[in-house]
XYZ file of C-alpha atoms in Angstrom:
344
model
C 8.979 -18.073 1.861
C 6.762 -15.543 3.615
C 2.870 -15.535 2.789
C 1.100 -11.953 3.109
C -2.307 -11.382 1.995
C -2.639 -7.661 1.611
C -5.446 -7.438 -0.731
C -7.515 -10.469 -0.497
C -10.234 -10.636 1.829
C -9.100 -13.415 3.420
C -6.388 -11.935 5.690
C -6.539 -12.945 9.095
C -8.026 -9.194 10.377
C -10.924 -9.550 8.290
C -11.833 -13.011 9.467
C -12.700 -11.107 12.378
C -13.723 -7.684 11.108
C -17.608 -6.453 10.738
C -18.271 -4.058 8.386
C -20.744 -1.497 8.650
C -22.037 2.011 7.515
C -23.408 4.573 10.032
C -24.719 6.500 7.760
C -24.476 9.431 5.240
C -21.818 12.456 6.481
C -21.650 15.799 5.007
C -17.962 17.091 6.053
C -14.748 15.949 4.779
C -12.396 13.665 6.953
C -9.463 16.054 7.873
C -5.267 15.197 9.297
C -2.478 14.000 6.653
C -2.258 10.637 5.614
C -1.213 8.113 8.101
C -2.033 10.588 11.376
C -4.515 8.386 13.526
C -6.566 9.407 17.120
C -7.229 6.591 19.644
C -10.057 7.031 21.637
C -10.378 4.719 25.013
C -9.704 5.145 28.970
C -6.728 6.877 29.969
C -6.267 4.944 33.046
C -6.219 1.706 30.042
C -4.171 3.988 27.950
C -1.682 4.630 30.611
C -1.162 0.942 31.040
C 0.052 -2.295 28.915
C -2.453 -2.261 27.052
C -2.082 1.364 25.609
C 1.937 0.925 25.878
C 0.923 -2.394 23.122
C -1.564 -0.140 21.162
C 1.268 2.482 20.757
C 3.799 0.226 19.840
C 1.810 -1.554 17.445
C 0.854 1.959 15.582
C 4.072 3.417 15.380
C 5.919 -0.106 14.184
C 7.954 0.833 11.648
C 8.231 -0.351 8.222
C 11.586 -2.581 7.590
C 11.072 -2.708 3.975
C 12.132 2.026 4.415
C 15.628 2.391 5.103
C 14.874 4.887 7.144
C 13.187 4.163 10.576
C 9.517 5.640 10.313
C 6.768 5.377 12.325
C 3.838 4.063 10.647
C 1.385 6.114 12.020
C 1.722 9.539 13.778
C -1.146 8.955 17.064
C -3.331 11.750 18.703
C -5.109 10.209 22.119
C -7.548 11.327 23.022
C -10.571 10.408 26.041
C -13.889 9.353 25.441
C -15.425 12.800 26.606
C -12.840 14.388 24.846
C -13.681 12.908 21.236
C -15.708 15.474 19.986
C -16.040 18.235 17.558
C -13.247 18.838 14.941
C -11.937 15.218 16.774
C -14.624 13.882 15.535
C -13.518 14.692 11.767
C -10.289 12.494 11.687
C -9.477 10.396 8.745
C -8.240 7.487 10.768
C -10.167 6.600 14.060
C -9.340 3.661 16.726
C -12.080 3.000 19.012
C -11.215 1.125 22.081
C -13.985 -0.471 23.897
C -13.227 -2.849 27.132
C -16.682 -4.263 28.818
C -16.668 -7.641 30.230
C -20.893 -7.619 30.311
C -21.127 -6.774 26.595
C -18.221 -8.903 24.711
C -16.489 -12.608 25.361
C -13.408 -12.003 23.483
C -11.865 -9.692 21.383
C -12.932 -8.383 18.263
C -12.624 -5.709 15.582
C -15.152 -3.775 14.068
C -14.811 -1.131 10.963
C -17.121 1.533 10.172
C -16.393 4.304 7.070
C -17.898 7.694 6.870
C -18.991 8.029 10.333
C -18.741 11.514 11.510
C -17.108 12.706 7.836
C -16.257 11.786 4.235
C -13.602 9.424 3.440
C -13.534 8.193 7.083
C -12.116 4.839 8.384
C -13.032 3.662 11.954
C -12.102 1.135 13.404
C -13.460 -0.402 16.875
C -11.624 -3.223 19.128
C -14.270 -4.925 21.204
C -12.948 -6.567 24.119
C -14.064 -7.652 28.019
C -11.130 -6.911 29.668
C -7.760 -4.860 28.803
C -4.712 -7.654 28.929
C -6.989 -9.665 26.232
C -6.342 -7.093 23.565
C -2.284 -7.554 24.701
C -2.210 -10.984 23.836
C -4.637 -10.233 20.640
C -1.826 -7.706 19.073
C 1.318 -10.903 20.209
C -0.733 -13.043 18.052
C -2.052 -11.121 15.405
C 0.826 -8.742 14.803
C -0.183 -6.140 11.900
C -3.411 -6.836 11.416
C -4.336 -2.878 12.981
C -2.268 -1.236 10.989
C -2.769 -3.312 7.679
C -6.307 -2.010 7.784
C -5.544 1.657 7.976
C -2.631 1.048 5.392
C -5.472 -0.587 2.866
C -7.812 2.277 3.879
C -5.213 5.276 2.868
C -4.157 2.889 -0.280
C -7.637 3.359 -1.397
C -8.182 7.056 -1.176
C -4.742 7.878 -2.952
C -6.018 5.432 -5.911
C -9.607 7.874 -5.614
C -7.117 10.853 -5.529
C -4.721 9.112 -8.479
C -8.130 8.093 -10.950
C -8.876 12.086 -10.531
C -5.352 13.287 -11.434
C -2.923 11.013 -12.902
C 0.079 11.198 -15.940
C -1.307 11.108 -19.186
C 2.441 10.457 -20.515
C 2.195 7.035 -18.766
C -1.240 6.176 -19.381
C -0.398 6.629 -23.232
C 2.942 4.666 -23.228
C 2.105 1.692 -21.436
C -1.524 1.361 -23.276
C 0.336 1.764 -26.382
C 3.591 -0.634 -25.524
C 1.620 -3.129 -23.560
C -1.880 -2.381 -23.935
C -2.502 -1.598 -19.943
C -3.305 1.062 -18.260
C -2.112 2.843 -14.568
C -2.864 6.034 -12.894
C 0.731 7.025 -12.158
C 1.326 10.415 -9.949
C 0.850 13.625 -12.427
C 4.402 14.596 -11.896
C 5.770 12.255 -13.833
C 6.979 13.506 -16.644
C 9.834 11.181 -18.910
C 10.168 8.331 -20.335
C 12.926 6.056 -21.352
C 12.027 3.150 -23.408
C 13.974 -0.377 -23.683
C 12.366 -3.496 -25.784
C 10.344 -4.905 -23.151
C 10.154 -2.205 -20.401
C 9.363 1.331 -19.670
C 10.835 3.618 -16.928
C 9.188 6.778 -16.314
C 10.213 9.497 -13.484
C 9.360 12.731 -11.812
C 12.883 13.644 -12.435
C 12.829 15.357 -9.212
C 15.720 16.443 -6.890
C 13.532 15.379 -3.881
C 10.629 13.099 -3.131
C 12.049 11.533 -6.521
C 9.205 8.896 -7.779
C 10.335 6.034 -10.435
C 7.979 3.410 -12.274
C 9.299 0.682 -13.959
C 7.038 -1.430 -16.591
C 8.074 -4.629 -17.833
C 7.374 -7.850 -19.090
C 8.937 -11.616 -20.058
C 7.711 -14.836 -20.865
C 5.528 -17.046 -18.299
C 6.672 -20.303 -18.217
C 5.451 -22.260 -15.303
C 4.019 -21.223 -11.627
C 7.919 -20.851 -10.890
C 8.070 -17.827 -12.351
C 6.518 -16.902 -8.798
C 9.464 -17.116 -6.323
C 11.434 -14.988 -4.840
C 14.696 -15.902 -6.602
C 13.311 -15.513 -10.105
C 11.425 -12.175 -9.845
C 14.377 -10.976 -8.263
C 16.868 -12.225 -11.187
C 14.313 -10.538 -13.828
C 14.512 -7.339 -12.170
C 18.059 -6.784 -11.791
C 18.645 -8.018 -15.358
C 16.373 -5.046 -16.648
C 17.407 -2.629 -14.278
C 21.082 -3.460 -15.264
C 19.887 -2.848 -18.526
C 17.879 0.049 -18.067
C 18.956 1.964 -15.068
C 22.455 3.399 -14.808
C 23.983 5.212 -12.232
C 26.459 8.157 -12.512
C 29.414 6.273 -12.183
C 30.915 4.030 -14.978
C 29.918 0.453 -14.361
C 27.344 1.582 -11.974
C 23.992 0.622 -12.271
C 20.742 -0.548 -9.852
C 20.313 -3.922 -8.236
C 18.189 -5.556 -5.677
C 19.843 -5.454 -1.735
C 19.178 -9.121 -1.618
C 19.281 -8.724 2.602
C 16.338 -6.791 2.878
C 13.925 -7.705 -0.178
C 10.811 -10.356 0.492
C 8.371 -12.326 -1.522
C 4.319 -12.089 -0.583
C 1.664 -14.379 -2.300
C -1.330 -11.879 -2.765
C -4.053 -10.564 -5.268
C -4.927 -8.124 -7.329
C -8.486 -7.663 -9.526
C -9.099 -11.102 -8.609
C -5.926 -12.164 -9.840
C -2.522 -14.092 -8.261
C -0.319 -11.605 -7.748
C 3.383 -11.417 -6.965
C 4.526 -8.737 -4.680
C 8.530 -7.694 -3.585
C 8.653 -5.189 -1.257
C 12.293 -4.180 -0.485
C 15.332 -2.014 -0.623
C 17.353 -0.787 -4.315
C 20.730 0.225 -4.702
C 23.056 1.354 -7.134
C 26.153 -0.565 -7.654
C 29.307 1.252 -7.330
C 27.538 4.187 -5.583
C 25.997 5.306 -2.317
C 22.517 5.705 -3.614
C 19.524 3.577 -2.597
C 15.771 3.470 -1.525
C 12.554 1.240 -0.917
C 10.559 -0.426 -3.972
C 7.860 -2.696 -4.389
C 6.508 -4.124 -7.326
C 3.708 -6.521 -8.597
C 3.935 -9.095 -10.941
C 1.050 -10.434 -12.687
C 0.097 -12.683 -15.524
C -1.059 -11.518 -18.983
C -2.858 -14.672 -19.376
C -4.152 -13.212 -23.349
C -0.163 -13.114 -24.339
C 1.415 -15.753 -21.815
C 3.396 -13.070 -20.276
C 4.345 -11.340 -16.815
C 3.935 -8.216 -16.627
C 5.336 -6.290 -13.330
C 4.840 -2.884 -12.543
C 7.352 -1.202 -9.963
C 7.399 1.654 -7.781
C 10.411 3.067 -6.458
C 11.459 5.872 -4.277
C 14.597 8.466 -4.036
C 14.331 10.503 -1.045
C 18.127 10.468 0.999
C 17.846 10.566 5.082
C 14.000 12.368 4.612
C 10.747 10.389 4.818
C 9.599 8.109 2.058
C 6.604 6.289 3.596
C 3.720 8.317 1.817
C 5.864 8.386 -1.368
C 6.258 4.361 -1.816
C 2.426 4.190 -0.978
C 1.602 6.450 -3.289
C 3.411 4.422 -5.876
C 1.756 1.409 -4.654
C -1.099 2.704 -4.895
C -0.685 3.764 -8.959
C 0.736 0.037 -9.313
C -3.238 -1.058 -7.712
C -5.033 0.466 -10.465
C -3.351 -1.338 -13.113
C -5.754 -2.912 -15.707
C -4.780 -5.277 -18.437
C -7.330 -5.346 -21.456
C -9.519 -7.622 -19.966
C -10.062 -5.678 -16.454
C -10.085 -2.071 -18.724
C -13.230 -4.182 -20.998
C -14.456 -5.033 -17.483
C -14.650 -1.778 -15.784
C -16.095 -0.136 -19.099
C -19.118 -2.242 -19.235
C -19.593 -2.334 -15.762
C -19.779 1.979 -15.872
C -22.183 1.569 -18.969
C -24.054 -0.652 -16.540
C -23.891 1.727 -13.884
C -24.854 4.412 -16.030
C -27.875 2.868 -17.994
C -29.279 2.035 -14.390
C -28.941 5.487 -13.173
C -31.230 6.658 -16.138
């Protein structure tokens, strides 16, 4: 079984990471989601070392069916990284001096030169260390920047999000979400709710569900995969008689993570529809409701035929990261009363 820790703090990147905060910025971090500018010597960047850098950027994700580069990369030189360059939402510093630095290591810095800013600096004394740095930590760049652009669509989803979902599933389940605006329907089954956009492109799909937790095997690959394709069998038809979706059991994975504090299940992988052509990414989290000794999963999934779907399946991830069950909504409420009463 594969292990990811995408959330929790101890991934392997921030064993290694800094943090710091250069202080306050007045201008807003500009580019689209996911568009990134290295900064380091060209002579380095014309090399190995920048051949690695690019490679590692533009990796794509396996769990799209369509190849897509993960991020779209500006170079640029040191004496050129000024001005509007300065601005850019995602920033990758590359620093190589063998009389400051012993080995390699990774540095982040947010709101730098603008609002809503992620840097992020590799320290290093000489070029071919940071090769052998990306063989053995493989990810670890691009997770950051991933978690970074997770967290500003959750700012962007808390400021704008579908009241029809936040009113089912507190009223169903007693949680709440910050789903995308757009969606707008509902269908209802006994224990799950599947709300879409509806759209004919850049089609977005939640799925909320629970059943009983038994035992810490409930948390396997093979079980969370049964559950789900015996409610989307259920729930999910296609337009075909006897067509409905399943799980493409080839390309769908199990990570051990956490969310809130919490063990949490993740599947990241491909849909389908049985007895039809159509398909797409999902991912889904599956937590337990520890108050009613149940799992409760919350799915994203994605419609999009031969266009991109990377910022649409983040997005849904995401809405399924802001999530609350009772206990977290009680949390977050006294800790803003806090906040507030403080501020007064």
């Amino acid at each position: 079984m594969k292990q990811l820790l995408l959330i929790s703090s101890a991934a392997v990147m921030l064993a290694t990471l800094t943090a710091c905060n250069s202080g306050f910025s007045t201008s807003r971090a500009s580019a689209k989601p996911y568009e990134i500018v290295v900064v380091m010597n060209k002579a380095i960047w014309d090399g190995n070392t920048g051949q690695a850098i690019k490679n590692e950027l533009i990796k794509p994700d396996i769990y799209i069916p369509q190849e897509e580069n993960a991020m779209k990369i500006t170079y640029a030189m040191p004496d050129q990284f000024n001005g509007i360059m300065r601005s850019y939402r995602n920033v990758l510093l590359v620093d190589i001096n063998d009389r400051m630095y012993t080995k390699v290591s990774l540095q982040n810095e947010n709101d730098t030169w603008a609002k809503g800013q992620a840097i992020l600096k590799i320290n290093a004394p000489e070029a071919s260390m940071i090769d052998s740095f990306l063989v053995t930590n493989p990810g670890d760049i691009n997770d950051y920047f991933n978690r970074e652009e997770l967290k500003r669509m959750k700012v962007l989803l808390k400021e704008s999000y579908s009241t029809l979902v936040m009113e089912k599933v507190r009223e169903k389940f007693g949680i709440a979400i910050n789903a995308p605006s757009d969606i707008k329907s509902c269908k209802e089954g006994d224990d799950c709710l599947w709300f879409s956009n509806d759209a004919p492109s850049c089609r977005m799909d939640l799925l909320v569900y629970t059943f009983p937790f038994t035992d810490k095997n409930t948390f396997t690959l093979d079980y969370l995969v049964n559950q789900r394709d015996s409610i989307t069998k259920k729930m999910i038809p296609g337009s075909f008689p006897n067509s409905y979706m399943a799980t493409e059991k080839q390309v769908v994975d199990y990570f051990a993570s956490s969310l809130h504090g919490k063990y949490c299940g993740i599947l990241r992988g491909w849909w389908k529809m049985k007895g039809d052509m159509m398909g797409g990414p999902f991912v889904s989290y599956a937590r337990v409701d520890e108050q009613n000794r149940r799992v409760i999963v919350t799915e994203g999934f994605v419609y999009e035929p031969e266009k991109a779907k990377r910022n649409y399946i983040r997005r849904m991830e995401a809405a399924l990261q802001t999530t609350l069950f009772a206990d977290e909504q009680q949390n977050a409420s006294d800790n803003t009363l806090a906040n507030n009463t403080l501020q007064q």
